[in-house]
Tab-separated table of C-alpha atoms in Angstrom:
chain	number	residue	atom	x	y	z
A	12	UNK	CA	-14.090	-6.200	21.622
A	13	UNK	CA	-11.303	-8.502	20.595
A	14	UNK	CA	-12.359	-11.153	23.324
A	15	UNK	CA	-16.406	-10.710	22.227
A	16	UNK	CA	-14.736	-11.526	18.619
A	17	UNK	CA	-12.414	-14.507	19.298
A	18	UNK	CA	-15.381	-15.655	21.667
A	19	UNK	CA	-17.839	-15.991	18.582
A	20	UNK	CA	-14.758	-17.274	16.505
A	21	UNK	CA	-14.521	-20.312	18.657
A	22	UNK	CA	-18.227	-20.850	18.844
A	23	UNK	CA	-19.289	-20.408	14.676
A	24	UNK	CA	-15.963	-21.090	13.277
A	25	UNK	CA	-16.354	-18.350	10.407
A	26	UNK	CA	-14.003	-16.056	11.714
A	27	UNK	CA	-11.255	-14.150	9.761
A	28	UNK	CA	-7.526	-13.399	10.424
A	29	UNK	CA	-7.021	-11.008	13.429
A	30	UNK	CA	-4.725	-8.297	13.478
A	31	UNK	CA	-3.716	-7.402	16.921
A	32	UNK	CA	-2.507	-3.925	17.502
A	33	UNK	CA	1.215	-4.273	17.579
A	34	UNK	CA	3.099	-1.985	20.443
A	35	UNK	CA	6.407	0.143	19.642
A	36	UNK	CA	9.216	-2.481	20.311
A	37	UNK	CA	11.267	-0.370	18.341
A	38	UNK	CA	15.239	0.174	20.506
A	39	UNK	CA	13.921	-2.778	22.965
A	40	UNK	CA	16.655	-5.651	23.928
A	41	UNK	CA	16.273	-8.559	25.450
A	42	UNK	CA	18.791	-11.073	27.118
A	43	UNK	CA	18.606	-14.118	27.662
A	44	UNK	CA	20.691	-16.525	29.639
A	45	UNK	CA	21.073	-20.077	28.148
A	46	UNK	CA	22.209	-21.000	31.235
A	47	UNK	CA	18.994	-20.596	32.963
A	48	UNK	CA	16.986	-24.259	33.749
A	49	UNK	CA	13.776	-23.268	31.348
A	50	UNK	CA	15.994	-21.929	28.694
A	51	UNK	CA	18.599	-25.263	28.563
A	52	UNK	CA	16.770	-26.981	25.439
A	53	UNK	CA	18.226	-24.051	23.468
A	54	UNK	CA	21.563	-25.459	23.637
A	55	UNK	CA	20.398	-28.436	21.444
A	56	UNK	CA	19.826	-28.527	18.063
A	57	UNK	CA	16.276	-28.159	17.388
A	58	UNK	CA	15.761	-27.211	20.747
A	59	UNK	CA	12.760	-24.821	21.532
A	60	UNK	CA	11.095	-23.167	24.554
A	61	UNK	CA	8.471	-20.486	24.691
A	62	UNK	CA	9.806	-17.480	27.018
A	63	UNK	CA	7.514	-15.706	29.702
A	64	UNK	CA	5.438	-12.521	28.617
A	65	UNK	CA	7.857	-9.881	28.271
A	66	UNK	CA	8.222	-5.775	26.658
A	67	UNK	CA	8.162	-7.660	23.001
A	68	UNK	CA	5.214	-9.405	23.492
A	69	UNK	CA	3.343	-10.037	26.177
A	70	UNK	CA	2.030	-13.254	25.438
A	71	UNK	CA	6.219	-14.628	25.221
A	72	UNK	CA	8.210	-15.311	22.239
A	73	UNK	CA	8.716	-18.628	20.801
A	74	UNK	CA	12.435	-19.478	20.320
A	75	UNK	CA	14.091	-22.342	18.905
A	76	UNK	CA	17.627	-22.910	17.802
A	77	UNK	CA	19.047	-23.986	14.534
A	78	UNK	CA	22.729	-24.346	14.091
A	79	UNK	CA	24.406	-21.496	15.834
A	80	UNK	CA	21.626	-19.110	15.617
A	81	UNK	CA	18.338	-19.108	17.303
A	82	UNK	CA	15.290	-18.504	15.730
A	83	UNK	CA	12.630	-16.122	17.591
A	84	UNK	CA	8.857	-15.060	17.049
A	85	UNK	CA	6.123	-13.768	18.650
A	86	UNK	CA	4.003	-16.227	20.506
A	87	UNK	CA	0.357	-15.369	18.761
A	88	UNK	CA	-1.009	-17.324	16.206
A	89	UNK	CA	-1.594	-14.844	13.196
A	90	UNK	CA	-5.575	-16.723	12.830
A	91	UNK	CA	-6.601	-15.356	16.441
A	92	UNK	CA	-3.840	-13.932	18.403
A	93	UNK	CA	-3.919	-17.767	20.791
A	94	UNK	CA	-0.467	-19.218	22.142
A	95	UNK	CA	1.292	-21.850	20.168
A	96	UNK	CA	3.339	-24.632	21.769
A	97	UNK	CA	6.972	-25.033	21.222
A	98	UNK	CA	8.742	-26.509	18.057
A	99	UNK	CA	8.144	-30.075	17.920
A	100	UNK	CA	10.596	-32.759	16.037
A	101	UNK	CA	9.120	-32.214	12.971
A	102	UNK	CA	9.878	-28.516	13.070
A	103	UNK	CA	6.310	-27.262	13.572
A	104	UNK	CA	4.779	-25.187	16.322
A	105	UNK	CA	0.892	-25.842	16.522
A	106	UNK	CA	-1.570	-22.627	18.053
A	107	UNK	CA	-3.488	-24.106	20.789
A	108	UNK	CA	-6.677	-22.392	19.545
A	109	UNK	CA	-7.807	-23.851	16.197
A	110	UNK	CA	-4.819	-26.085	15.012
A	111	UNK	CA	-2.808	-23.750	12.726
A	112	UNK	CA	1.037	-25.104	12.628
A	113	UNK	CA	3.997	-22.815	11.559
A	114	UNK	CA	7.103	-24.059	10.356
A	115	UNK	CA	10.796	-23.101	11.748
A	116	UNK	CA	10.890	-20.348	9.067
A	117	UNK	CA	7.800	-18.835	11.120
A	118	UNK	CA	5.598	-19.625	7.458
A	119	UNK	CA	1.661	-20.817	7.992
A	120	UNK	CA	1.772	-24.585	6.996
A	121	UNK	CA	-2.257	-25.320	7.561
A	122	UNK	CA	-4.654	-23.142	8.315
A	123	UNK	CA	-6.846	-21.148	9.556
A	124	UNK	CA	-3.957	-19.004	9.917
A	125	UNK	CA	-2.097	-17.977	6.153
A	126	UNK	CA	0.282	-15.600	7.797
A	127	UNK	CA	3.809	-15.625	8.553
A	128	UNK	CA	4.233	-14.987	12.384
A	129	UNK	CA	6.241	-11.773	13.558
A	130	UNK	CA	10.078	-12.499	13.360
A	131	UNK	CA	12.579	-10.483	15.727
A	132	UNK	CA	16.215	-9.924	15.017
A	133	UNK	CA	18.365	-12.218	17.415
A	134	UNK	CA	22.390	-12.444	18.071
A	135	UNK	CA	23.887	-15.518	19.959
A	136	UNK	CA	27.077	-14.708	21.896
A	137	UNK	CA	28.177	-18.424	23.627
A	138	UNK	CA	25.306	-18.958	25.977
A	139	UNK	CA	23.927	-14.898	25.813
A	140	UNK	CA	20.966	-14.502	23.987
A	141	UNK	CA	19.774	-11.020	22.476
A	142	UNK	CA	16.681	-10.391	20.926
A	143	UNK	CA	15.793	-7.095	19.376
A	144	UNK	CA	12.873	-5.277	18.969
A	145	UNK	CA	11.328	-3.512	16.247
């Protein structure tokens, strides 16, 4: 089982890159209201949040804004499927499992991970976020 498998990673360290089984997101939009308290930081540049588990990923998405667009991936390390924390000011999000950090591109910086993380398509409308599936 996945769990029995990210349970010896942590314990021997000599595990390899997991690829989680990835569900249809295909035709799935989500909104999201700027407006809202958690979701304020977005407004700022550099700004970055990670959402709630929702029908793109259930573990969240990790947003964070650059200019007038913001940027948004799925919130699993691409080493062993763990959480990563928001965007800090040097533009990297770190997974909470084994240290990996990803840039604001979504690109594996240091490893374990050497994958990019899973991008979504996104449209900004004033303060009305949409993120897209697929």
């Amino acid at each position: 089982s996945l769990r029995r498998q990210l349970q010896m990673c942590i314990r021997d360290s000599s595990c390899s890159e997991q690829n989680p089984v990835s569900p249809n997101t295909e035709g799935i939009e989500l909104i999201f209201d700027l407006n809202d308290d958690s979701l304020q930081i977005l407004k700022t540049e550099g700004g970055s949040v990670i959402t709630p588990g929702n029908e793109l990923d259930s573990m969240g998405l990790l947003l964070y804004r650059e200019g007038d667009i913001i940027k948004a991936f799925s919130n699993r390390c691409t080493h062993a499927s763990y959480d990563l924390r928001p965007f800090d000011d040097s533009g990297l999000s770190r997974c909470i499992g084994h240290g990996a950090q990803f840039n604001t591109d979504g690109e594996a910086v240091t490893g374990p991970a050497t994958r990019s993380l899973k991008t979504f398509e996104t449209l900004l409308n004033e303060n009305e976020l949409t993120v897209f599936g697929g």
